[in-house]
Amino acid sequence: MQEELNTDNWPPSGCPPLSWPVLSSPLARSAWYRAVITAYAALWEGHITQARFTPANEAELLDLETRLSCTLPPALKAYHREFGALSLAEKLCSINQDSDTPIQSLLKAYPGIVDMLEHEDEQVLGLVEDLIVFGDYLGNGNMFCFHRESGDVFYFDHDDGEMLYPHLHFSRRISGCTNDTLPRRSTRERRSRP
């Protein structure tokens, strides 16, 4: 494995502009992601951090949803079906529970949050219990989460007193979630989950 970036042929053929474009459809979004991942892989070719496509199959996705006791937001599920876990600058967590950054509950990913929220109200604690980590921000302990019932996306920032920031625009644009995309469960069903 090489130790440095391969910048001799940068940008590689087919590299899209490094800006966030308007993506008019799921097909356009998929093509853009594929082009970005391919360009990133070319940049890091031969390096241990080279991006690789690792698509998940339906059985693996169903197993994850069973472990989480919730469905993945539709676009996140589609992304894993086509591309799989990925580490570019941020990391899209893996469906594999044995990976170093699996998709899992925020309480499991960051158990210290319980101590940090010791004096918070029940509503905040209830919210934390329903958040699922799907992305790791630069490996610094801050994470992107989705709400297991609504699919709304939150940014967990352990360095800030606020800690949880809703990303409504991010929810619609990145994960394709809306409040209508995930089934609602009763309080009793939520309490009985593993």
mmCIF file of N, CA, C and O in Angstrom, residues 15-92:
data_model
loop_
_atom_site.group_PDB
_atom_site.id
_atom_site.type_symbol
_atom_site.label_atom_id
_atom_site.label_comp_id
_atom_site.label_asym_id
_atom_site.label_seq_id
_atom_site.Cartn_x
_atom_site.Cartn_y
_atom_site.Cartn_z
ATOM 1 N N CYS A 15 -14.689 13.089 -12.987
ATOM 2 C CA CYS A 15 -14.832 13.655 -11.649
ATOM 3 C C CYS A 15 -15.840 14.809 -11.688
ATOM 4 O O CYS A 15 -15.673 15.749 -12.459
ATOM 5 N N PRO A 16 -16.877 14.734 -10.868
ATOM 6 C CA PRO A 16 -17.850 15.834 -10.850
ATOM 7 C C PRO A 16 -17.271 17.029 -10.112
ATOM 8 O O PRO A 16 -16.299 16.891 -9.369
ATOM 9 N N PRO A 17 -17.869 18.203 -10.295
ATOM 10 C CA PRO A 17 -17.429 19.369 -9.525
ATOM 11 C C PRO A 17 -17.572 19.080 -8.033
ATOM 12 O O PRO A 17 -18.520 18.419 -7.608
ATOM 13 N N LEU A 18 -16.631 19.538 -7.248
ATOM 14 C CA LEU A 18 -16.674 19.284 -5.815
ATOM 15 C C LEU A 18 -17.523 20.344 -5.131
ATOM 16 O O LEU A 18 -17.044 21.178 -4.372
ATOM 17 N N SER A 19 -18.794 20.298 -5.442
ATOM 18 C CA SER A 19 -19.781 21.182 -4.841
ATOM 19 C C SER A 19 -21.080 20.398 -4.754
ATOM 20 O O SER A 19 -21.246 19.385 -5.434
ATOM 21 N N TRP A 20 -21.991 20.855 -3.911
ATOM 22 C CA TRP A 20 -23.251 20.138 -3.754
ATOM 23 C C TRP A 20 -24.220 20.585 -4.839
ATOM 24 O O TRP A 20 -24.729 21.695 -4.799
ATOM 25 N N PRO A 21 -24.500 19.724 -5.821
ATOM 26 C CA PRO A 21 -25.385 20.116 -6.914
ATOM 27 C C PRO A 21 -26.853 19.920 -6.550
ATOM 28 O O PRO A 21 -27.185 19.273 -5.571
ATOM 29 N N VAL A 22 -27.714 20.473 -7.377
ATOM 30 C CA VAL A 22 -29.135 20.198 -7.262
ATOM 31 C C VAL A 22 -29.348 18.852 -7.939
ATOM 32 O O VAL A 22 -29.016 18.676 -9.118
ATOM 33 N N LEU A 23 -29.843 17.897 -7.178
ATOM 34 C CA LEU A 23 -30.058 16.545 -7.709
ATOM 35 C C LEU A 23 -31.556 16.337 -7.853
ATOM 36 O O LEU A 23 -32.275 16.235 -6.862
ATOM 37 N N SER A 24 -32.011 16.274 -9.083
ATOM 38 C CA SER A 24 -33.439 16.320 -9.365
ATOM 39 C C SER A 24 -34.170 14.995 -9.192
ATOM 40 O O SER A 24 -35.396 14.970 -9.191
ATOM 41 N N SER A 25 -33.437 13.907 -9.048
ATOM 42 C CA SER A 25 -34.098 12.607 -8.932
ATOM 43 C C SER A 25 -33.180 11.622 -8.212
ATOM 44 O O SER A 25 -31.972 11.852 -8.097
ATOM 45 N N PRO A 26 -33.751 10.505 -7.756
ATOM 46 C CA PRO A 26 -32.896 9.470 -7.150
ATOM 47 C C PRO A 26 -31.827 8.954 -8.117
ATOM 48 O O PRO A 26 -30.709 8.659 -7.706
ATOM 49 N N LEU A 27 -32.153 8.880 -9.404
ATOM 50 C CA LEU A 27 -31.156 8.422 -10.382
ATOM 51 C C LEU A 27 -30.009 9.422 -10.515
ATOM 52 O O LEU A 27 -28.840 9.035 -10.601
ATOM 53 N N ALA A 28 -30.338 10.710 -10.532
ATOM 54 C CA ALA A 28 -29.294 11.739 -10.601
ATOM 55 C C ALA A 28 -28.434 11.706 -9.346
ATOM 56 O O ALA A 28 -27.207 11.826 -9.406
ATOM 57 N N ARG A 29 -29.064 11.524 -8.182
ATOM 58 C CA ARG A 29 -28.340 11.450 -6.911
ATOM 59 C C ARG A 29 -27.396 10.248 -6.918
ATOM 60 O O ARG A 29 -26.230 10.342 -6.560
ATOM 61 N N SER A 30 -27.879 9.115 -7.373
ATOM 62 C CA SER A 30 -27.079 7.900 -7.424
ATOM 63 C C SER A 30 -25.884 8.064 -8.364
ATOM 64 O O SER A 30 -24.757 7.683 -8.031
ATOM 65 N N ALA A 31 -26.129 8.638 -9.527
ATOM 66 C CA ALA A 31 -25.037 8.845 -10.490
ATOM 67 C C ALA A 31 -23.985 9.794 -9.913
ATOM 68 O O ALA A 31 -22.777 9.578 -10.086
ATOM 69 N N TRP A 32 -24.440 10.849 -9.224
ATOM 70 C CA TRP A 32 -23.492 11.796 -8.629
ATOM 71 C C TRP A 32 -22.669 11.130 -7.542
ATOM 72 O O TRP A 32 -21.458 11.279 -7.487
ATOM 73 N N TYR A 33 -23.338 10.382 -6.639
ATOM 74 C CA TYR A 33 -22.604 9.670 -5.582
ATOM 75 C C TYR A 33 -21.572 8.720 -6.191
ATOM 76 O O TYR A 33 -20.433 8.660 -5.750
ATOM 77 N N ARG A 34 -21.979 7.965 -7.200
ATOM 78 C CA ARG A 34 -21.064 7.007 -7.825
ATOM 79 C C ARG A 34 -19.852 7.740 -8.412
ATOM 80 O O ARG A 34 -18.712 7.300 -8.255
ATOM 81 N N ALA A 35 -20.073 8.866 -9.084
ATOM 82 C CA ALA A 35 -18.968 9.627 -9.673
ATOM 83 C C ALA A 35 -18.029 10.170 -8.587
ATOM 84 O O ALA A 35 -16.802 10.110 -8.732
ATOM 85 N N VAL A 36 -18.584 10.687 -7.492
ATOM 86 C CA VAL A 36 -17.758 11.215 -6.397
ATOM 87 C C VAL A 36 -16.948 10.093 -5.747
ATOM 88 O O VAL A 36 -15.743 10.232 -5.518
ATOM 89 N N ILE A 37 -17.595 8.971 -5.467
ATOM 90 C CA ILE A 37 -16.905 7.851 -4.827
ATOM 91 C C ILE A 37 -15.799 7.318 -5.735
ATOM 92 O O ILE A 37 -14.688 7.027 -5.285
ATOM 93 N N THR A 38 -16.080 7.210 -7.019
ATOM 94 C CA THR A 38 -15.084 6.718 -7.977
ATOM 95 C C THR A 38 -13.891 7.675 -8.049
ATOM 96 O O THR A 38 -12.731 7.242 -8.063
ATOM 97 N N ALA A 39 -14.160 8.993 -8.070
ATOM 98 C CA ALA A 39 -13.069 9.975 -8.096
ATOM 99 C C ALA A 39 -12.245 9.898 -6.815
ATOM 100 O O ALA A 39 -11.008 9.944 -6.849
ATOM 101 N N TYR A 40 -12.911 9.782 -5.689
ATOM 102 C CA TYR A 40 -12.209 9.683 -4.401
ATOM 103 C C TYR A 40 -11.355 8.412 -4.367
ATOM 104 O O TYR A 40 -10.220 8.430 -3.907
ATOM 105 N N ALA A 41 -11.900 7.319 -4.881
ATOM 106 C CA ALA A 41 -11.149 6.061 -4.927
ATOM 107 C C ALA A 41 -9.911 6.209 -5.812
ATOM 108 O O ALA A 41 -8.832 5.700 -5.477
ATOM 109 N N ALA A 42 -10.044 6.917 -6.925
ATOM 110 C CA ALA A 42 -8.896 7.137 -7.807
ATOM 111 C C ALA A 42 -7.828 7.972 -7.110
ATOM 112 O O ALA A 42 -6.631 7.716 -7.244
ATOM 113 N N LEU A 43 -8.244 8.979 -6.360
ATOM 114 C CA LEU A 43 -7.304 9.832 -5.639
ATOM 115 C C LEU A 43 -6.501 9.026 -4.623
ATOM 116 O O LEU A 43 -5.307 9.230 -4.455
ATOM 117 N N TRP A 44 -7.159 8.101 -3.928
ATOM 118 C CA TRP A 44 -6.523 7.309 -2.881
ATOM 119 C C TRP A 44 -6.128 5.913 -3.359
ATOM 120 O O TRP A 44 -5.899 5.014 -2.544
ATOM 121 N N GLU A 45 -6.033 5.727 -4.663
ATOM 122 C CA GLU A 45 -5.743 4.404 -5.227
ATOM 123 C C GLU A 45 -4.517 3.760 -4.574
ATOM 124 O O GLU A 45 -3.468 4.372 -4.446
ATOM 125 N N GLY A 46 -4.700 2.519 -4.129
ATOM 126 C CA GLY A 46 -3.607 1.776 -3.511
ATOM 127 C C GLY A 46 -3.414 2.068 -2.033
ATOM 128 O O GLY A 46 -2.666 1.367 -1.356
ATOM 129 N N HIS A 47 -4.061 3.089 -1.514
ATOM 130 C CA HIS A 47 -3.920 3.453 -0.106
ATOM 131 C C HIS A 47 -4.923 2.653 0.728
ATOM 132 O O HIS A 47 -5.985 2.264 0.235
ATOM 133 N N ILE A 48 -4.616 2.414 1.970
ATOM 134 C CA ILE A 48 -5.501 1.641 2.831
ATOM 135 C C ILE A 48 -6.875 2.282 2.964
ATOM 136 O O ILE A 48 -7.884 1.609 3.185
ATOM 137 N N THR A 49 -6.963 3.592 2.802
ATOM 138 C CA THR A 49 -8.252 4.282 2.930
ATOM 139 C C THR A 49 -8.972 4.455 1.591
ATOM 140 O O THR A 49 -9.949 5.198 1.515
ATOM 141 N N GLN A 50 -8.513 3.772 0.555
ATOM 142 C CA GLN A 50 -9.170 3.885 -0.747
ATOM 143 C C GLN A 50 -10.644 3.488 -0.624
ATOM 144 O O GLN A 50 -10.977 2.462 -0.030
ATOM 145 N N ALA A 51 -11.521 4.311 -1.175
ATOM 146 C CA ALA A 51 -12.958 4.021 -1.136
ATOM 147 C C ALA A 51 -13.258 2.786 -1.977
ATOM 148 O O ALA A 51 -12.681 2.589 -3.040
ATOM 149 N N ARG A 52 -14.158 1.957 -1.453
ATOM 150 C CA ARG A 52 -14.580 0.751 -2.156
ATOM 151 C C ARG A 52 -16.092 0.616 -2.034
ATOM 152 O O ARG A 52 -16.663 0.909 -0.998
ATOM 153 N N PHE A 53 -16.714 0.139 -3.103
ATOM 154 C CA PHE A 53 -18.148 -0.123 -3.051
ATOM 155 C C PHE A 53 -18.372 -1.439 -2.315
ATOM 156 O O PHE A 53 -17.738 -2.442 -2.615
ATOM 157 N N THR A 54 -19.252 -1.412 -1.327
ATOM 158 C CA THR A 54 -19.558 -2.616 -0.534
ATOM 159 C C THR A 54 -21.066 -2.722 -0.350
ATOM 160 O O THR A 54 -21.579 -2.604 0.766
ATOM 161 N N PRO A 55 -21.807 -2.948 -1.450
ATOM 162 C CA PRO A 55 -23.266 -2.963 -1.342
ATOM 163 C C PRO A 55 -23.767 -4.058 -0.397
ATOM 164 O O PRO A 55 -23.157 -5.115 -0.259
ATOM 165 N N ALA A 56 -24.889 -3.765 0.247
ATOM 166 C CA ALA A 56 -25.520 -4.717 1.159
ATOM 167 C C ALA A 56 -26.674 -5.409 0.434
ATOM 168 O O ALA A 56 -27.305 -4.824 -0.435
ATOM 169 N N ASN A 57 -26.932 -6.650 0.816
ATOM 170 C CA ASN A 57 -28.074 -7.344 0.219
ATOM 171 C C ASN A 57 -29.296 -7.215 1.123
ATOM 172 O O ASN A 57 -29.205 -6.746 2.262
ATOM 173 N N GLU A 58 -30.444 -7.623 0.630
ATOM 174 C CA GLU A 58 -31.707 -7.464 1.364
ATOM 175 C C GLU A 58 -31.686 -8.197 2.700
ATOM 176 O O GLU A 58 -32.201 -7.694 3.694
ATOM 177 N N ALA A 59 -31.092 -9.382 2.743
ATOM 178 C CA ALA A 59 -31.051 -10.150 3.994
ATOM 179 C C ALA A 59 -30.252 -9.402 5.060
ATOM 180 O O ALA A 59 -30.645 -9.361 6.230
ATOM 181 N N GLU A 60 -29.127 -8.793 4.660
ATOM 182 C CA GLU A 60 -28.313 -8.022 5.609
ATOM 183 C C GLU A 60 -29.069 -6.796 6.119
ATOM 184 O O GLU A 60 -29.012 -6.465 7.309
ATOM 185 N N LEU A 61 -29.774 -6.123 5.231
ATOM 186 C CA LEU A 61 -30.546 -4.943 5.624
ATOM 187 C C LEU A 61 -31.704 -5.326 6.554
ATOM 188 O O LEU A 61 -31.955 -4.652 7.548
ATOM 189 N N LEU A 62 -32.376 -6.422 6.260
ATOM 190 C CA LEU A 62 -33.465 -6.891 7.117
ATOM 191 C C LEU A 62 -32.927 -7.283 8.493
ATOM 192 O O LEU A 62 -33.540 -6.973 9.521
ATOM 193 N N ASP A 63 -31.764 -7.929 8.537
ATOM 194 C CA ASP A 63 -31.149 -8.296 9.809
ATOM 195 C C ASP A 63 -30.849 -7.046 10.641
ATOM 196 O O ASP A 63 -31.108 -7.014 11.844
ATOM 197 N N LEU A 64 -30.303 -6.017 9.993
ATOM 198 C CA LEU A 64 -30.022 -4.759 10.702
ATOM 199 C C LEU A 64 -31.312 -4.150 11.252
ATOM 200 O O LEU A 64 -31.375 -3.748 12.409
ATOM 201 N N GLU A 65 -32.344 -4.072 10.424
ATOM 202 C CA GLU A 65 -33.603 -3.488 10.868
ATOM 203 C C GLU A 65 -34.203 -4.283 12.029
ATOM 204 O O GLU A 65 -34.768 -3.706 12.958
ATOM 205 N N THR A 66 -34.032 -5.586 12.011
ATOM 206 C CA THR A 66 -34.508 -6.419 13.116
ATOM 207 C C THR A 66 -33.728 -6.101 14.389
ATOM 208 O O THR A 66 -34.312 -5.938 15.462
ATOM 209 N N ARG A 67 -32.403 -5.978 14.282
ATOM 210 C CA ARG A 67 -31.578 -5.641 15.454
ATOM 211 C C ARG A 67 -31.936 -4.276 16.017
ATOM 212 O O ARG A 67 -31.932 -4.067 17.231
ATOM 213 N N LEU A 68 -32.241 -3.318 15.131
ATOM 214 C CA LEU A 68 -32.561 -1.951 15.555
ATOM 215 C C LEU A 68 -34.018 -1.799 15.996
ATOM 216 O O LEU A 68 -34.371 -0.801 16.614
ATOM 217 N N SER A 69 -34.855 -2.746 15.639
ATOM 218 C CA SER A 69 -36.305 -2.667 15.886
ATOM 219 C C SER A 69 -36.926 -1.448 15.206
ATOM 220 O O SER A 69 -37.824 -0.805 15.738
ATOM 221 N N CYS A 70 -36.418 -1.133 14.026
ATOM 222 C CA CYS A 70 -36.999 -0.058 13.212
ATOM 223 C C CYS A 70 -36.525 -0.222 11.776
ATOM 224 O O CYS A 70 -35.574 -0.947 11.511
ATOM 225 N N THR A 71 -37.211 0.465 10.882
ATOM 226 C CA THR A 71 -36.788 0.444 9.486
ATOM 227 C C THR A 71 -35.796 1.569 9.235
ATOM 228 O O THR A 71 -35.833 2.605 9.898
ATOM 229 N N LEU A 72 -34.914 1.354 8.286
ATOM 230 C CA LEU A 72 -34.003 2.423 7.862
ATOM 231 C C LEU A 72 -34.785 3.408 7.006
ATOM 232 O O LEU A 72 -35.710 3.003 6.291
ATOM 233 N N PRO A 73 -34.427 4.675 7.049
ATOM 234 C CA PRO A 73 -35.043 5.625 6.116
ATOM 235 C C PRO A 73 -34.830 5.121 4.684
ATOM 236 O O PRO A 73 -33.768 4.572 4.364
ATOM 237 N N PRO A 74 -35.821 5.269 3.818
ATOM 238 C CA PRO A 74 -35.753 4.685 2.474
ATOM 239 C C PRO A 74 -34.493 5.034 1.680
ATOM 240 O O PRO A 74 -33.894 4.149 1.065
ATOM 241 N N ALA A 75 -34.076 6.283 1.681
ATOM 242 C CA ALA A 75 -32.903 6.652 0.886
ATOM 243 C C ALA A 75 -31.615 6.098 1.493
ATOM 244 O O ALA A 75 -30.689 5.744 0.763
ATOM 245 N N LEU A 76 -31.529 6.018 2.824
ATOM 246 C CA LEU A 76 -30.351 5.425 3.461
ATOM 247 C C LEU A 76 -30.270 3.942 3.121
ATOM 248 O O LEU A 76 -29.197 3.413 2.810
ATOM 249 N N LYS A 77 -31.412 3.277 3.131
ATOM 250 C CA LYS A 77 -31.464 1.864 2.767
ATOM 251 C C LYS A 77 -31.050 1.674 1.304
ATOM 252 O O LYS A 77 -30.262 0.785 0.977
ATOM 253 N N ALA A 78 -31.571 2.522 0.422
ATOM 254 C CA ALA A 78 -31.216 2.442 -0.999
ATOM 255 C C ALA A 78 -29.725 2.693 -1.203
ATOM 256 O O ALA A 78 -29.074 2.033 -2.019
ATOM 257 N N TYR A 79 -29.159 3.643 -0.453
ATOM 258 C CA TYR A 79 -27.730 3.942 -0.557
ATOM 259 C C TYR A 79 -26.905 2.711 -0.166
ATOM 260 O O TYR A 79 -25.963 2.333 -0.860
ATOM 261 N N HIS A 80 -27.266 2.076 0.944
ATOM 262 C CA HIS A 80 -26.533 0.876 1.369
ATOM 263 C C HIS A 80 -26.717 -0.260 0.369
ATOM 264 O O HIS A 80 -25.791 -1.035 0.145
ATOM 265 N N ARG A 81 -27.897 -0.348 -0.231
ATOM 266 C CA ARG A 81 -28.152 -1.380 -1.231
ATOM 267 C C ARG A 81 -27.239 -1.191 -2.449
ATOM 268 O O ARG A 81 -26.760 -2.148 -3.024
ATOM 269 N N GLU A 82 -26.982 0.051 -2.817
ATOM 270 C CA GLU A 82 -26.176 0.327 -4.006
ATOM 271 C C GLU A 82 -24.686 0.501 -3.714
ATOM 272 O O GLU A 82 -23.845 0.025 -4.472
ATOM 273 N N PHE A 83 -24.334 1.186 -2.616
ATOM 274 C CA PHE A 83 -22.940 1.536 -2.371
ATOM 275 C C PHE A 83 -22.340 0.888 -1.123
ATOM 276 O O PHE A 83 -21.161 0.596 -1.079
ATOM 277 N N GLY A 84 -23.100 0.750 -0.058
ATOM 278 C CA GLY A 84 -22.600 0.192 1.196
ATOM 279 C C GLY A 84 -21.946 1.238 2.074
ATOM 280 O O GLY A 84 -21.977 2.427 1.783
ATOM 281 N N ALA A 85 -21.374 0.775 3.165
ATOM 282 C CA ALA A 85 -20.682 1.676 4.097
ATOM 283 C C ALA A 85 -19.541 2.362 3.363
ATOM 284 O O ALA A 85 -18.957 1.805 2.448
ATOM 285 N N LEU A 86 -19.230 3.570 3.786
ATOM 286 C CA LEU A 86 -18.225 4.322 3.067
ATOM 287 C C LEU A 86 -17.517 5.286 3.983
ATOM 288 O O LEU A 86 -18.119 5.871 4.874
ATOM 289 N N SER A 87 -16.229 5.442 3.760
ATOM 290 C CA SER A 87 -15.455 6.406 4.530
ATOM 291 C C SER A 87 -14.784 7.355 3.555
ATOM 292 O O SER A 87 -13.804 6.998 2.904
ATOM 293 N N LEU A 88 -15.347 8.540 3.421
ATOM 294 C CA LEU A 88 -14.704 9.580 2.618
ATOM 295 C C LEU A 88 -14.080 10.519 3.641
ATOM 296 O O LEU A 88 -13.121 10.161 4.297
ATOM 297 N N ALA A 89 -14.598 11.701 3.842
ATOM 298 C CA ALA A 89 -14.132 12.535 4.952
ATOM 299 C C ALA A 89 -14.941 12.131 6.183
ATOM 300 O O ALA A 89 -14.401 11.755 7.202
ATOM 301 N N GLU A 90 -16.268 12.170 6.042
ATOM 302 C CA GLU A 90 -17.137 11.614 7.067
ATOM 303 C C GLU A 90 -17.301 10.135 6.757
ATOM 304 O O GLU A 90 -16.956 9.671 5.683
ATOM 305 N N LYS A 91 -17.859 9.410 7.698
ATOM 306 C CA LYS A 91 -18.018 7.981 7.503
ATOM 307 C C LYS A 91 -19.495 7.623 7.575
ATOM 308 O O LYS A 91 -20.181 7.984 8.514
ATOM 309 N N LEU A 92 -19.967 6.919 6.547
ATOM 310 C CA LEU A 92 -21.299 6.355 6.588
ATOM 311 C C LEU A 92 -21.164 5.004 7.269
ATOM 312 O O LEU A 92 -20.423 4.136 6.809
#
